[in-house]
Coordinates of C-alpha atoms in Angstrom, one line a residue:
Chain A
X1 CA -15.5 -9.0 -32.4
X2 CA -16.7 -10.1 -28.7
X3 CA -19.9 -7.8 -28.9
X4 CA -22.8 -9.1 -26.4
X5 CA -25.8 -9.7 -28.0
X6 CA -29.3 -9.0 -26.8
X7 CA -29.1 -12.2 -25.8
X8 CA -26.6 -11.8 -23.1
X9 CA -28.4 -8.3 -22.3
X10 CA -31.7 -10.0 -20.9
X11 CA -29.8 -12.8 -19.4
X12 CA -28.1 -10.0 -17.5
X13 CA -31.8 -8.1 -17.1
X14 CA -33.2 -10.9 -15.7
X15 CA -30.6 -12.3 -13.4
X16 CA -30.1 -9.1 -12.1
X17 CA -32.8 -8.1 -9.7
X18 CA -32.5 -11.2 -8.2
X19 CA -29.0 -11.2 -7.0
X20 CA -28.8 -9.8 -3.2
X21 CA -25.7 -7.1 -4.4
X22 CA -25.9 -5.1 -0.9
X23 CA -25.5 -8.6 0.6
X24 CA -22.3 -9.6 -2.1
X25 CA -21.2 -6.1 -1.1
X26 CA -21.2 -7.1 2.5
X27 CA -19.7 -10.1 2.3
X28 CA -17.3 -9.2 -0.2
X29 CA -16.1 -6.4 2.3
X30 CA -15.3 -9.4 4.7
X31 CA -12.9 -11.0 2.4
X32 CA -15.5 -13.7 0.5
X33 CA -13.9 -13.9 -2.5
X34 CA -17.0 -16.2 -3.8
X35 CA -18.9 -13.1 -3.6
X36 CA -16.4 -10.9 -5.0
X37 CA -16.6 -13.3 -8.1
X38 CA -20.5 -12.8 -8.3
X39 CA -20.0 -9.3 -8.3
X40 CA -17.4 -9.3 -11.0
X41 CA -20.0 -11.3 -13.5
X42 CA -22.5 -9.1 -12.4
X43 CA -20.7 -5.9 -13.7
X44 CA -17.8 -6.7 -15.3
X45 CA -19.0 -6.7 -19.5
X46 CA -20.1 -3.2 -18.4
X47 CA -17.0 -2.1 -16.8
X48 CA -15.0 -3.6 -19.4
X49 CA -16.9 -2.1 -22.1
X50 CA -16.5 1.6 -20.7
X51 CA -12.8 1.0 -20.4
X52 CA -12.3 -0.3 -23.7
X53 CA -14.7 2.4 -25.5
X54 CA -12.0 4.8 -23.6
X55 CA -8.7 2.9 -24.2
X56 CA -9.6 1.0 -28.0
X57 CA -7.8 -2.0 -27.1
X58 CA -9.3 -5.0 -25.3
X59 CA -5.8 -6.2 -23.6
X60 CA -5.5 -3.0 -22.4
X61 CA -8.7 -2.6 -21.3
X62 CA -8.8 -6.3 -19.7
X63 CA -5.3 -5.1 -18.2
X64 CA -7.1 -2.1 -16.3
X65 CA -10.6 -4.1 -15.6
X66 CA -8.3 -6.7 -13.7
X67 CA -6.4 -4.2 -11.7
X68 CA -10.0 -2.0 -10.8
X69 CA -11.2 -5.7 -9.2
X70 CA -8.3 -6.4 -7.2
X71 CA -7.8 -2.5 -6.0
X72 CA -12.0 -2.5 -5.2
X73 CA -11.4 -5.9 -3.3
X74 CA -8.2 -4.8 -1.5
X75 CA -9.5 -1.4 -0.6
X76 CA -13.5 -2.8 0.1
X77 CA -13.4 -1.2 3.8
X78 CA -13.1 2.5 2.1
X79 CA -16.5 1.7 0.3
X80 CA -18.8 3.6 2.7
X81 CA -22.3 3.1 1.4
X82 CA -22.5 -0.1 0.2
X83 CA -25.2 0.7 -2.2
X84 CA -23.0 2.9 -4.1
X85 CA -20.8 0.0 -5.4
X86 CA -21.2 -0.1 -8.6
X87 CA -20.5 4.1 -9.1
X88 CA -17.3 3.1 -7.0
X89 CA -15.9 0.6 -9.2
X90 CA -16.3 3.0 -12.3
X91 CA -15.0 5.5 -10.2
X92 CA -11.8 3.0 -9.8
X93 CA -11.7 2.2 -13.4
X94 CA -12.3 5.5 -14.1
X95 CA -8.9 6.8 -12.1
X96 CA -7.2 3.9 -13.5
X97 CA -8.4 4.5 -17.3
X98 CA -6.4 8.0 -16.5
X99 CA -3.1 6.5 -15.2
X100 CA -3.0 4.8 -18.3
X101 CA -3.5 8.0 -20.3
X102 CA -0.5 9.7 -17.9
X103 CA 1.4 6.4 -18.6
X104 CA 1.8 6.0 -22.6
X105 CA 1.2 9.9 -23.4
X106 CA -2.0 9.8 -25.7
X107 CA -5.9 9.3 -24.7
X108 CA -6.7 6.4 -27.4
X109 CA -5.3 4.6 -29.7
X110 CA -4.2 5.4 -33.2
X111 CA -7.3 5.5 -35.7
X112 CA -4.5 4.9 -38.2
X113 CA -3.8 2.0 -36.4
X114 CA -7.1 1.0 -34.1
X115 CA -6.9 -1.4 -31.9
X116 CA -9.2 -4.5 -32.1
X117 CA -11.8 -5.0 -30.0
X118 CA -10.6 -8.8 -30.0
X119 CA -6.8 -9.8 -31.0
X120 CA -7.8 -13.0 -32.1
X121 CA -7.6 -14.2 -35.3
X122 CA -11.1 -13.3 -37.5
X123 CA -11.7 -17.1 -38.4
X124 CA -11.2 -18.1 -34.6
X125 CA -13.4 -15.1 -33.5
X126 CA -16.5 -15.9 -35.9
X127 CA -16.1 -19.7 -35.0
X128 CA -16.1 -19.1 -31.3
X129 CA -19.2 -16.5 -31.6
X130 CA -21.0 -18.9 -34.5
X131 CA -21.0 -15.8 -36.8
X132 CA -21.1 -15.9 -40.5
X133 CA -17.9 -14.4 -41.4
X134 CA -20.4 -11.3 -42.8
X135 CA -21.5 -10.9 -39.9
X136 CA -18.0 -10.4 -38.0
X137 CA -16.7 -8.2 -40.5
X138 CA -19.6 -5.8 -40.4
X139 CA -19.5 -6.5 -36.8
X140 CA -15.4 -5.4 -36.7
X141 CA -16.6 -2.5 -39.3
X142 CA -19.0 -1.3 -36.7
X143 CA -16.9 -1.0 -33.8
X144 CA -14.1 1.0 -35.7
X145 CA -17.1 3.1 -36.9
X146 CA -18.0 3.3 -33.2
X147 CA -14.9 3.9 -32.0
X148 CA -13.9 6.3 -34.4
X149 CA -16.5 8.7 -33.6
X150 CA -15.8 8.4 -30.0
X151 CA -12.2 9.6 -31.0
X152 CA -13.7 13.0 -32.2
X153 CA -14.6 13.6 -28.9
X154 CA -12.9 15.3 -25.6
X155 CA -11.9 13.2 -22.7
X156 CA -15.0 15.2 -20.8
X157 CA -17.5 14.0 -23.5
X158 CA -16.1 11.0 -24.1
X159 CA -16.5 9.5 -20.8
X160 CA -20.1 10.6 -19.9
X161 CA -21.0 10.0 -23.1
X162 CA -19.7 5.8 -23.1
X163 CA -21.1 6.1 -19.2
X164 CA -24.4 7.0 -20.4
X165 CA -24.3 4.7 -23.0
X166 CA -24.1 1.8 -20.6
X167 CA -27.1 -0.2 -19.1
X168 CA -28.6 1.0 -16.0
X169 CA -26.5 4.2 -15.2
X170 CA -28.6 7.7 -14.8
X171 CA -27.6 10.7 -15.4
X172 CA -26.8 11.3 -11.4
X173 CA -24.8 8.2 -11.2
X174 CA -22.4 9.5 -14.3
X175 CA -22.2 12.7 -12.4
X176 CA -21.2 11.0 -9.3
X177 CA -18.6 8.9 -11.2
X178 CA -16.6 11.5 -13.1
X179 CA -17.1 14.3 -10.2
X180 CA -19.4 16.8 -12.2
X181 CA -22.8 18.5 -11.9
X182 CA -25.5 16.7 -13.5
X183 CA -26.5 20.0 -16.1
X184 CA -23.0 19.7 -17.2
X185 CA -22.7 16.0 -17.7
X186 CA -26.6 16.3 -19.7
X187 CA -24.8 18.8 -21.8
X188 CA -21.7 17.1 -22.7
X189 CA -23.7 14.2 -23.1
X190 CA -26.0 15.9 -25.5
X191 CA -23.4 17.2 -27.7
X192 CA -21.6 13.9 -27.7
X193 CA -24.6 11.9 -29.3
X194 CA -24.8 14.5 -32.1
X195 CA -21.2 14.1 -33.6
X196 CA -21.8 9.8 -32.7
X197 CA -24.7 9.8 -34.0
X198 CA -23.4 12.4 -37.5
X199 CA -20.7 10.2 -37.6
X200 CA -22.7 6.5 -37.8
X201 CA -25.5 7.9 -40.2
X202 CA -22.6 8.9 -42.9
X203 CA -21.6 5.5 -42.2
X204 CA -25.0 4.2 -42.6
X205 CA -25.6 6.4 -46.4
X206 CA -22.3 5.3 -47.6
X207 CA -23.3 1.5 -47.1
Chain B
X1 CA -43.5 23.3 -37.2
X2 CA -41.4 23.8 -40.4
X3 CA -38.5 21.4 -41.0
X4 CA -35.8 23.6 -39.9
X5 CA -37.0 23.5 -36.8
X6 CA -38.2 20.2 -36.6
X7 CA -34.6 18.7 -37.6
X8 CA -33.4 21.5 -35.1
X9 CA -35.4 19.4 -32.4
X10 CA -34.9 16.0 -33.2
X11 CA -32.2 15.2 -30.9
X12 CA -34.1 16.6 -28.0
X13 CA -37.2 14.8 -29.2
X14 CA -35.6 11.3 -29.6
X15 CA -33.9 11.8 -25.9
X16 CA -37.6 12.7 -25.2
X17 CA -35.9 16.1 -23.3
X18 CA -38.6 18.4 -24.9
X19 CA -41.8 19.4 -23.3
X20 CA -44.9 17.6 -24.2
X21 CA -46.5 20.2 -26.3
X22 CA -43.3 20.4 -28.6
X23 CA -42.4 16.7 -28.7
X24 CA -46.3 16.4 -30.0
X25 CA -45.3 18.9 -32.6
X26 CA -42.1 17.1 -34.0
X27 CA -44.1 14.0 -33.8
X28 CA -46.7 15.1 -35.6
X29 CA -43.9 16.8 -38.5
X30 CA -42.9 13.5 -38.6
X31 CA -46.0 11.9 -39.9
X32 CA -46.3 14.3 -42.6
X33 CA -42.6 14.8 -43.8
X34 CA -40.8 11.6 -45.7
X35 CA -37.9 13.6 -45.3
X36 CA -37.5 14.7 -41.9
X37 CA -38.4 11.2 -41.0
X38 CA -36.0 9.2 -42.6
X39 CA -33.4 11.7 -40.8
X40 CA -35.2 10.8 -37.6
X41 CA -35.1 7.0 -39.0
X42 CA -31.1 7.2 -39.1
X43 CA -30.7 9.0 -36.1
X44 CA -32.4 6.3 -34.2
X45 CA -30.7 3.3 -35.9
X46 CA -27.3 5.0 -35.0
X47 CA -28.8 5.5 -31.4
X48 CA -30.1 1.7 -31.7
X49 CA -26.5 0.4 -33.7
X50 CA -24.3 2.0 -30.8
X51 CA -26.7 0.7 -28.0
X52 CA -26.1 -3.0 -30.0
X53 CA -22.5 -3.2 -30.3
X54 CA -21.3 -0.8 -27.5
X55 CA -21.0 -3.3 -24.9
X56 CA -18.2 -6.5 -24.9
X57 CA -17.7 -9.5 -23.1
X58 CA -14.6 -10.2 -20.9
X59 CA -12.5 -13.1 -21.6
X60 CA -13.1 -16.6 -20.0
X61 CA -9.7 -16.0 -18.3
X62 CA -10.4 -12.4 -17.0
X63 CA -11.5 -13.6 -13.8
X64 CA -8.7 -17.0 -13.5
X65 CA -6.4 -13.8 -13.7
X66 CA -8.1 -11.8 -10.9
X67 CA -8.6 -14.2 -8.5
X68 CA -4.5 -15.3 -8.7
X69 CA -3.7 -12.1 -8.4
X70 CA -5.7 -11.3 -5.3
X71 CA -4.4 -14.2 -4.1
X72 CA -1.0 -13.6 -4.4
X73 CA -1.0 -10.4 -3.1
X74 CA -3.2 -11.8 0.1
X75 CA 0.2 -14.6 0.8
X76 CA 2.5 -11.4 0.0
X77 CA 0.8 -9.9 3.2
X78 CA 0.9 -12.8 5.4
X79 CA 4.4 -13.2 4.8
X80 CA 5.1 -9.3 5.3
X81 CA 3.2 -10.2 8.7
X82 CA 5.8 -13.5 9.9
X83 CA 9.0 -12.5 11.5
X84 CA 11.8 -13.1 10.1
X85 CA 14.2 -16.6 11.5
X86 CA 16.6 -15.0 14.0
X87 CA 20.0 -15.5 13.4
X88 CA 22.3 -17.4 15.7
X89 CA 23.2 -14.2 17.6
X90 CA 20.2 -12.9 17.6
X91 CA 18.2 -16.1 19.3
X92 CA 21.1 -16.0 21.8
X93 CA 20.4 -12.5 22.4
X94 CA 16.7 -13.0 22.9
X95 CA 17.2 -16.1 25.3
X96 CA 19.6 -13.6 27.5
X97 CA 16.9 -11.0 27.3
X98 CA 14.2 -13.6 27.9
X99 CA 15.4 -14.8 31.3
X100 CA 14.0 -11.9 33.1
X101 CA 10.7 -10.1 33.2
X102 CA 10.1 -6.6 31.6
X103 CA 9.9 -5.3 35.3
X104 CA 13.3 -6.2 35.9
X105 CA 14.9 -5.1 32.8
X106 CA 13.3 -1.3 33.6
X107 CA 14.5 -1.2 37.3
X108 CA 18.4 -2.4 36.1
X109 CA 18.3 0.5 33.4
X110 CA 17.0 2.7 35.9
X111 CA 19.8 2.1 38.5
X112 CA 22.0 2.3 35.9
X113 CA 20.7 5.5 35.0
X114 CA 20.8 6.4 38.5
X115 CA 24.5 5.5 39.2
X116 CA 25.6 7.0 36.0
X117 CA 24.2 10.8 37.1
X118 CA 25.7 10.3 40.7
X119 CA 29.2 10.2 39.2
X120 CA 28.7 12.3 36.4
X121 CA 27.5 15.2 39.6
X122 CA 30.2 14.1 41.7
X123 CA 32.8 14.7 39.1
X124 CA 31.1 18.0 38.4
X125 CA 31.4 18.9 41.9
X126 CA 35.1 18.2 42.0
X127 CA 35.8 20.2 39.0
X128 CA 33.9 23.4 40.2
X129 CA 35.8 22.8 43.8
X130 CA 39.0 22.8 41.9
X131 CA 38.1 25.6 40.0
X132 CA 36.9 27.9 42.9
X133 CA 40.3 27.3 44.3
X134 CA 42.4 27.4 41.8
X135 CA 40.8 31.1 41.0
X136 CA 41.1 32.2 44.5
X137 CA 44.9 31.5 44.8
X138 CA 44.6 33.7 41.1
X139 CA 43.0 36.8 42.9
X140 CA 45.1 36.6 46.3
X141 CA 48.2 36.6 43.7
X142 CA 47.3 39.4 41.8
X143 CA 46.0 41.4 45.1
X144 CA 49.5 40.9 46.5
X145 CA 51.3 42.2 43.1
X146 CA 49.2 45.1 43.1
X147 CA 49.8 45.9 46.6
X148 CA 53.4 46.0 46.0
X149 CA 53.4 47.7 42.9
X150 CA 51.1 50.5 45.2
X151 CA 53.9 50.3 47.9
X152 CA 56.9 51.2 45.2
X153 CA 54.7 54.2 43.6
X154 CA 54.3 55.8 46.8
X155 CA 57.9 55.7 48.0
X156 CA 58.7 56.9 43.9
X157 CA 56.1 60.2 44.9
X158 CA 57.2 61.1 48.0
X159 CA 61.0 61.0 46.3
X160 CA 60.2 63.4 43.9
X161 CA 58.4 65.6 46.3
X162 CA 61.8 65.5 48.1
X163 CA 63.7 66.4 45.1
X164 CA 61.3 69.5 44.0
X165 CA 61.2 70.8 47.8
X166 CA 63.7 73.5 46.8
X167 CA 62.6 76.2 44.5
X168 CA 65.2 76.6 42.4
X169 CA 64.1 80.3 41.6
X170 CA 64.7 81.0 45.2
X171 CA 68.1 82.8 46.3
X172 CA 69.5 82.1 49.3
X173 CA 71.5 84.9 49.8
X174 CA 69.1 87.6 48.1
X175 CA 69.8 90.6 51.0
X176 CA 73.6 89.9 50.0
X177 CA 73.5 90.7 46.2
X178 CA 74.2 94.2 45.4
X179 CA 71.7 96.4 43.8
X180 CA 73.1 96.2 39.7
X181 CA 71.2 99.6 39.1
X182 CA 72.6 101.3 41.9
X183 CA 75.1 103.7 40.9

């Protein structure tokens, strides 16, 4: 599975506070698709992971990550506080991650049948990551345990809870994103690391 | 603190959402109890395992994809903004229309406009003329019928006034009939 490491964590870390994003924002808004493209690297593992932890299929959730980039840059002018960008693009994969719900009838996919994270073949995956094939099945076993647990939960609980769990994003800006008050977003957030975390420590005993 | 209420606690304490005095409490629980820490142990490793493998990278290709798709949809526009080739007809019809200025366009359909209502009143007029006329000779017609017909009633009266003149209980010669009842 496609998981980022640390690695790719710091490398984010430190790149980040030095890229101008009001300024990207800006110039995105008057049609620089170069700038667009920064902002995309920028914040697109973290969009892309919030859609997939709500969809469980990476196609799907690449499908919806490419549509939320080309609606944000099409519709850049109805950003009004440029600061607020990054809240606005969830917000856009957030409303698009529920026209997929509408569209095929059921939240996630199957636990009988989970999706992979990455629909390439194991032995291409590990050699593409340099992964001991251990490594990319406890990797894979991981992220079905992962996912699993994130199936037990509501849609409500699900989403603050993989919003939370993302780099960089308060409590106010998950409120902001999913259109509730901050006490109830803490709460549903609360409650959703209990059964997560219930859920990966039975995993953790039975290993 | 006991370790009922310690484990009661732990989330709160790992999410660091407890006030100082408490999370010094649980702490300290922690330090004495092998058994309530290793609960706290595998309640941060899960917090530490989902924090590792929560996040995935995109595809090479995600952005390849974007970009030609915004792109496509930006030459979509720009053709939705070209007019379309006039046909034959039409170019002929715009090189009529193009000979003349906007200003003289507007005054023709105005005079136009213009003679149009002067007929269409004129006609009107005529109509209402032949109408007033027509329902004059009407009344004169029927004033003239029911004169006569008021003419022939009256001589019909005065007829049967004639004919009921005499009483018919009246006898002439009353003085000359003799008394019946005289004896």
């Amino acid at each position: 599975m496609s998981t980022a490491n640390d690695k790719n964590f710091e490398a984010e870390a430190s790149v980040a506070p030095k890229v101008d994003t009001l300024g990207l924002v800006r110039k995105a808004k008057a049609g620089d698709l170069d700038a667009l493209q920064q902002l995309y690297v920028k914040y697109v593992n973290r969009v892309l992971s919030f859609v997939y932890r709500m969809v469980g299929s990476k196609s799907e959730a690449e499908d919806i990550v490419q549509d939320t980039f080309v609606s944000a840059y099409q519709k850049m002018s109805e950003l009004k506080e440029d600061a607020k960008f990054q809240s606005w693009l969830f917000t856009i994969a957030r409303n698009n991650v529920y026209q997929t719900y509408r569209t095929r009838g059921v939240a996630m996919v199957s636990l009988d049948h989970p999706a992979k994270a990455d629909e390439r073949p194991v032995a291409e995956r590990v050699a593409a990551k340099s992964k001991t094939p251990e490594a990319a099945y406890l990797s894979d076993e991981l992220d079905h345990v992962i996912q699993s647990a994130l199936s037990l939960l509501n849609d409500k609980q699900r989403e603050v809870f993989v919003l939370s769990a993302l780099k960089k994003l308060s409590y106010e800006q998950v409120a902001e994103i999913v259109g509730r008050s901050v006490g109830a977003v803490k709460m549903d957030i609360h409650r959703a690391r209990l059964v997560v975390r219930e859920r990966i420590k039975n995993y953790l005993r039975r290993e | 603190m006991d370790c009922v209420e310690c484990q009661e606690n732990l989330s709160a304490h790992i999410e660091n959402e407890l006030p100082e005095s408490i999370q010094e409490q649980v702490s300290r629980h922690l330090h004495a109890c092998r058994r309530c820490d290793a609960e706290y142990q595998s309640l941060t490793t899960a917090d530490q395992l989902v924090s590792d493998h929560f996040m995935i990278e995109a595809s090479p290709v995600l952005w390849t994809r974007i970009e030609a798709e915004i792109r496509a949809s930006a030459t979509d526009r720009v053709a939705a903004t070209i007019p379309a080739k006039p046909t034959p007809y039409g170019r002929r019809l715009s090189e009529i229309f193009g000979r003349f200025s906007w200003r003289a366009w507007a005054g023709a359909a105005a005079s136009l406009g213009l003679a149009l209502g002067l007929t269409f009143f004129v006609q009107q007029q005529r109509e209402n003329h032949r109408l007033d006329q027509a329902i004059q000779s009407y009344i004169m017609e029927r004033d003239k019928v029911e004169q006569n017909h008021l003419q022939a009633d009256q001589g019909q009266d005065l007829a049967n006034t004639d004919e009921y003149a005499e009483n018919p209980f009246v006898i002439e010669d009353r003085h000359k009939m003799e008394n019946p009842f005289k004896l």
